[in-house]
Tab-separated table of C-alpha atoms and ligand atoms in Angstrom:
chain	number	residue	atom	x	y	z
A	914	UNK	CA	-24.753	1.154	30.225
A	915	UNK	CA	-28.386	2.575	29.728
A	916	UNK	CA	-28.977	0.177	26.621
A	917	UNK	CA	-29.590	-3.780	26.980
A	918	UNK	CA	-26.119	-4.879	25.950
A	919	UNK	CA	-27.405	-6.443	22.314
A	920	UNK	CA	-28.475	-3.341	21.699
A	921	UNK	CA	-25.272	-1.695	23.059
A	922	UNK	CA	-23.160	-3.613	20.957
A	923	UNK	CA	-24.542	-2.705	18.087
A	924	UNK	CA	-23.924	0.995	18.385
A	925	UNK	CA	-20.948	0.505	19.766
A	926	UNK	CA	-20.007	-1.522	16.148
A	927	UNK	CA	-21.796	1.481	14.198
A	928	UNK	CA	-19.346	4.215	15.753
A	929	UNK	CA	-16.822	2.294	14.626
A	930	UNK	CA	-17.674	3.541	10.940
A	931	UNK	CA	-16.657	6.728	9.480
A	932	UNK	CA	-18.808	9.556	9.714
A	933	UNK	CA	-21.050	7.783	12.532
A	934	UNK	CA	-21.244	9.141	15.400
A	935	UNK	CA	-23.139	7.485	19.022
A	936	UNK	CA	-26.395	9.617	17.770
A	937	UNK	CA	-26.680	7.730	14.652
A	938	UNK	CA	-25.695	5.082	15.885
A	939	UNK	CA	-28.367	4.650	18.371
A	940	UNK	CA	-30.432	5.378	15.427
A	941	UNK	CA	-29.180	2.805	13.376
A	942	UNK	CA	-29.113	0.350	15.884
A	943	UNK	CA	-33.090	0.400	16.746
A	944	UNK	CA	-33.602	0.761	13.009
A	945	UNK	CA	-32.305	-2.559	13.141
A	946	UNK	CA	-34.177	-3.728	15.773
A	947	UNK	CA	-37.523	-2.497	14.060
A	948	UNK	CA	-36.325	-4.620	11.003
A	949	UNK	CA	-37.988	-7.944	9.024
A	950	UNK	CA	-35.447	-10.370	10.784
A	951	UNK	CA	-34.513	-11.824	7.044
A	952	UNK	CA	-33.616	-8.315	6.244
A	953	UNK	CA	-31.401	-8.563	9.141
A	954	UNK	CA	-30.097	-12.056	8.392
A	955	UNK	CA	-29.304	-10.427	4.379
A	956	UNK	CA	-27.547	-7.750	6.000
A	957	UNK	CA	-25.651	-9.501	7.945
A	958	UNK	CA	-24.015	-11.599	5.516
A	959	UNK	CA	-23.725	-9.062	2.844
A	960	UNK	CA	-21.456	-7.476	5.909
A	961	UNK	CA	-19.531	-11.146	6.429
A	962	UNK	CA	-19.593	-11.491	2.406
A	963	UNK	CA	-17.388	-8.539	1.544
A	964	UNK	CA	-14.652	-9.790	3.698
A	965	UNK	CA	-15.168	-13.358	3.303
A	966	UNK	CA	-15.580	-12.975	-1.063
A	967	UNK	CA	-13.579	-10.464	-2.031
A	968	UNK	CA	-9.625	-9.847	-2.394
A	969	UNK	CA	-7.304	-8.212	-4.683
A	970	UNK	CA	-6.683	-8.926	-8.147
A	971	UNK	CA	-3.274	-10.119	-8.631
A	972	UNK	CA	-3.053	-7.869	-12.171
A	973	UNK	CA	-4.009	-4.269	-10.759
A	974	UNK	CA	-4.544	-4.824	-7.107
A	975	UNK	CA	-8.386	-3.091	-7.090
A	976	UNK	CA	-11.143	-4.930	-5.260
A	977	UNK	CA	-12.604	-8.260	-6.870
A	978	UNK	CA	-13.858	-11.297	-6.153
A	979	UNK	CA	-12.430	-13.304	-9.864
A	980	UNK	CA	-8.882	-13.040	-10.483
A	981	UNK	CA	-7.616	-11.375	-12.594
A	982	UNK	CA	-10.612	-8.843	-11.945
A	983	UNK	CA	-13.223	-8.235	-15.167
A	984	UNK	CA	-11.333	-5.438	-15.902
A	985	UNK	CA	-7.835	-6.915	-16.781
A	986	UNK	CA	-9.653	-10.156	-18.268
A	987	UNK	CA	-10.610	-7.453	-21.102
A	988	UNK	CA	-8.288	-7.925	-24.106
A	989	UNK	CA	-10.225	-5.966	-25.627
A	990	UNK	CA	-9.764	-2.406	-23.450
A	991	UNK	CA	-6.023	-0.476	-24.174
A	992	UNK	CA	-3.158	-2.784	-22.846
A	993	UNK	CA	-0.707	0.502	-23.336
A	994	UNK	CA	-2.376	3.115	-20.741
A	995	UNK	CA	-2.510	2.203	-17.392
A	996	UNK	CA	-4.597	4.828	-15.071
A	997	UNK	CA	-3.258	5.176	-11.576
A	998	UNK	CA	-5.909	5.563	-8.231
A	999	UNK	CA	-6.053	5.348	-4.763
A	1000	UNK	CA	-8.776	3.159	-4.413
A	1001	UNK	CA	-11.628	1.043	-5.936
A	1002	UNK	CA	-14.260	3.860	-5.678
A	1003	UNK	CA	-12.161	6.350	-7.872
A	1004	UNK	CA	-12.099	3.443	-10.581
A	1005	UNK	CA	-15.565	3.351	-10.567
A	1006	UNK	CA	-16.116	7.066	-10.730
A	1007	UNK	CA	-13.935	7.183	-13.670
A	1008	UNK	CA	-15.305	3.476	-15.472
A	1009	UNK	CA	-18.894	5.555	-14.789
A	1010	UNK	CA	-17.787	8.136	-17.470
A	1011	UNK	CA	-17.491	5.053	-20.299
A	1012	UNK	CA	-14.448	7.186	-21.777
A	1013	UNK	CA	-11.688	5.605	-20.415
A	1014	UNK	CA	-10.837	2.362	-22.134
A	1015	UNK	CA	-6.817	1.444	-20.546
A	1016	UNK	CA	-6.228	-0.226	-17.721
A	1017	UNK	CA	-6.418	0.492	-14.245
A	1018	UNK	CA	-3.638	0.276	-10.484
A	1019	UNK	CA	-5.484	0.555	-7.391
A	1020	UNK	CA	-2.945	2.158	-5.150
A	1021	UNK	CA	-5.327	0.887	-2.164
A	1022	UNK	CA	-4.240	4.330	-0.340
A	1023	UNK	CA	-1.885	7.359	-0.961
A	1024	UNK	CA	1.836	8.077	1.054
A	1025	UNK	CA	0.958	10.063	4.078
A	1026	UNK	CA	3.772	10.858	6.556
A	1027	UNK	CA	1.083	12.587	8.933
A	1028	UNK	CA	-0.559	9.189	8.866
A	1029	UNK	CA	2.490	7.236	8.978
A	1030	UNK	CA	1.640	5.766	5.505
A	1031	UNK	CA	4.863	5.467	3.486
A	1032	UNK	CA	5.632	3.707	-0.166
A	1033	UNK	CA	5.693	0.663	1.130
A	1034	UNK	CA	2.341	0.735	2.800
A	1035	UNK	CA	0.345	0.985	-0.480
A	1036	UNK	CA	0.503	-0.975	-3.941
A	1037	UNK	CA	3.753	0.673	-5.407
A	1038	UNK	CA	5.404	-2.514	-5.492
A	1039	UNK	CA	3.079	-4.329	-7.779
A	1040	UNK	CA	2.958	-1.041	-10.106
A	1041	UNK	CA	6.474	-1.296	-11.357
A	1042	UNK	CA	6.976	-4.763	-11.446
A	1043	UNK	CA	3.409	-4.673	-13.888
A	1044	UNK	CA	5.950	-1.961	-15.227
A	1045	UNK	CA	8.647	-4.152	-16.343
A	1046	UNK	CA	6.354	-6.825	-17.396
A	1047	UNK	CA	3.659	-4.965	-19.763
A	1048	UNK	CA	4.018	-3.260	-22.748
A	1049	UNK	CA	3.025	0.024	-20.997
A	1050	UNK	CA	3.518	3.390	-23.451
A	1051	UNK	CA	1.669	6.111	-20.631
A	1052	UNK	CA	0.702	5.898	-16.867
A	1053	UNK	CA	-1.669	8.521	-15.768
A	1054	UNK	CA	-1.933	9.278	-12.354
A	1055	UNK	CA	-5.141	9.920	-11.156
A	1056	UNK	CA	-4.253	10.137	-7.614
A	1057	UNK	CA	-6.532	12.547	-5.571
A	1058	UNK	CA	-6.113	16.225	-5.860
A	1059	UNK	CA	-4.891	17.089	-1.896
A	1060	UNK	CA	-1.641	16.696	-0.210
A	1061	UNK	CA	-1.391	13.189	-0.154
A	1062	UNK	CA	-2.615	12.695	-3.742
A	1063	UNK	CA	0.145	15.043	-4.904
A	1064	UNK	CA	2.555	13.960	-2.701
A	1065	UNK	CA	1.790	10.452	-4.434
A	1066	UNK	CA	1.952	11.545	-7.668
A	1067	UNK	CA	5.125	13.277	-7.028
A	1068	UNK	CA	6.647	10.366	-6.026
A	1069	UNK	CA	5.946	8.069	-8.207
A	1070	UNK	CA	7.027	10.160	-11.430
A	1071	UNK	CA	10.162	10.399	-9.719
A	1072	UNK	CA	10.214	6.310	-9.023
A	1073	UNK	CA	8.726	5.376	-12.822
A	1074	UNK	CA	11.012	7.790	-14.902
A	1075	UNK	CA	13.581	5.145	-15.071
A	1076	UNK	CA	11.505	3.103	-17.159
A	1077	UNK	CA	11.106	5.407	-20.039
A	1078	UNK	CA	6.859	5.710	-19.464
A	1079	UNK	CA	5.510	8.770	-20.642
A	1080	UNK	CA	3.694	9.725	-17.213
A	1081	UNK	CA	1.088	12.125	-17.233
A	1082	UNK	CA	-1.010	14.344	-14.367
A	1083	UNK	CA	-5.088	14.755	-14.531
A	1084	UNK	CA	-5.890	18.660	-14.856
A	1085	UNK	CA	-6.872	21.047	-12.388
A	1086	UNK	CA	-10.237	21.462	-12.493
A	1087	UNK	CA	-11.130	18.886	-9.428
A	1088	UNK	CA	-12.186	20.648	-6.225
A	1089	UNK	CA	-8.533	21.321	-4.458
A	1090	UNK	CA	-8.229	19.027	-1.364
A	1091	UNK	CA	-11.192	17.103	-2.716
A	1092	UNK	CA	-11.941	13.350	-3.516
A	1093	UNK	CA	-12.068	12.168	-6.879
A	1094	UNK	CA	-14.992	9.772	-6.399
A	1095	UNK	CA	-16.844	12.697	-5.818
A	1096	UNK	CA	-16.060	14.473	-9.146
A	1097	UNK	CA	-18.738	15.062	-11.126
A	1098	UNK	CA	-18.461	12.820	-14.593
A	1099	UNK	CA	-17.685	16.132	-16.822
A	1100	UNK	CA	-15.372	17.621	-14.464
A	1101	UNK	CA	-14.033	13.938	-14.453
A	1102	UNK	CA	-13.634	13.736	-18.041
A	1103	UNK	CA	-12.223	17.345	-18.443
A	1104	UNK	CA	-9.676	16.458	-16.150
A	1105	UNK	CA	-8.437	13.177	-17.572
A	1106	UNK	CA	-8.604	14.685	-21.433
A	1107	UNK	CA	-6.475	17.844	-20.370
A	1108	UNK	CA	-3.787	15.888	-18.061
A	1109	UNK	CA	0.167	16.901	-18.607
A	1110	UNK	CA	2.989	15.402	-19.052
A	1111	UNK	CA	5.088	15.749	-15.414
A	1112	UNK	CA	8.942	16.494	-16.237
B	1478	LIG	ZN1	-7.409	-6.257	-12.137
């Protein structure tokens, strides 16, 4: 109500990010304002872009805008392993250490029955029917080392045993309760080298 309502639309938009809140907002928003309008225009429809361009691959469900994504178009990376996260950023953080060489499943999320998120609410689906298709030996799970991570990991050894996989857990050594994308690339690497087989 203080701000012309351009300007008061924009915060408004900002606070609807994570981790914003209406002070940085306001400060985002007249950053904005103070900017080369072609800037603007290029930020604008990078914003439009990512929801216009991308999608999921139809192979391991991460974010892409071929299908399948570059990833699974590589014959040449391990057809046997397949490494299970929660979402595109953890594949990065692990593709970053250039050890890895299987494939990847983008869970796009973890179960969380505080959050109302259950099975059926993230890529599980698509996992085992890639399950029954591929000539997969191991599936690593890689989901994030909190509640929902293990809770996720949990479940899905219980779901895949059926199928004879060898399924395996990345070792402790992540931050408890933290994020993988925010591992750093040796404590990323110890973790998927020294991973277990779950029972
Ligand atoms: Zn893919």
């Amino acid at each position: 109500m203080f701000y012309p309502e351009p300007i008061a639309k924009l915060i408004d938009a900002f606070t609807r990010l994570p981790g914003i809140g209406p002070k940085t907002a306001a400060r985002l928003a007249f950053h904005v304002l103070r900017m080369k309008e072609d800037d603007v225009i290029d930020f604008a429809k990078a914003l439009v872009s990512v929801k216009r361009n991308l999608f999921y691959c139809s192979v391991c469900c991460n974010i892409t805008d071929t299908d399948p994504c570059k990833i699974c178009q590589d014959k040449s990376r391990d057809q046997s392993v397949i490494c299970v996260v929660q979402d595109s950023k953890d594949l990065v953080a692990i593709e970053r250490m250039k050890d890895y060489q299987g494939q990847y499943h983008v869970l796009q999320g973890a179960i969380s029955p505080m959050e109302g998120i259950g099975p059926e609410e993230i890529k599980i689906a698509e996992l085992l029917r890639r399950l029954s298709d591929e000539q997969v030996q191991e599936l690593i799970l890689a989901t994030n080392p909190n509640i929902e991570g293990e809770a996720t990991a949990m479940y899905l050894s219980r779901l895949v045993r059926p199928f004879g996989i060898k399924v395996t857990r990345i070792a402790h050594g992540l931050p408890v309760g933290g994020d993988l994308e925010y591992a750093d690339e040796v404590t990323l690497s110890k973790a998927i080298e020294g991973r277990r087989e779950l029972s």
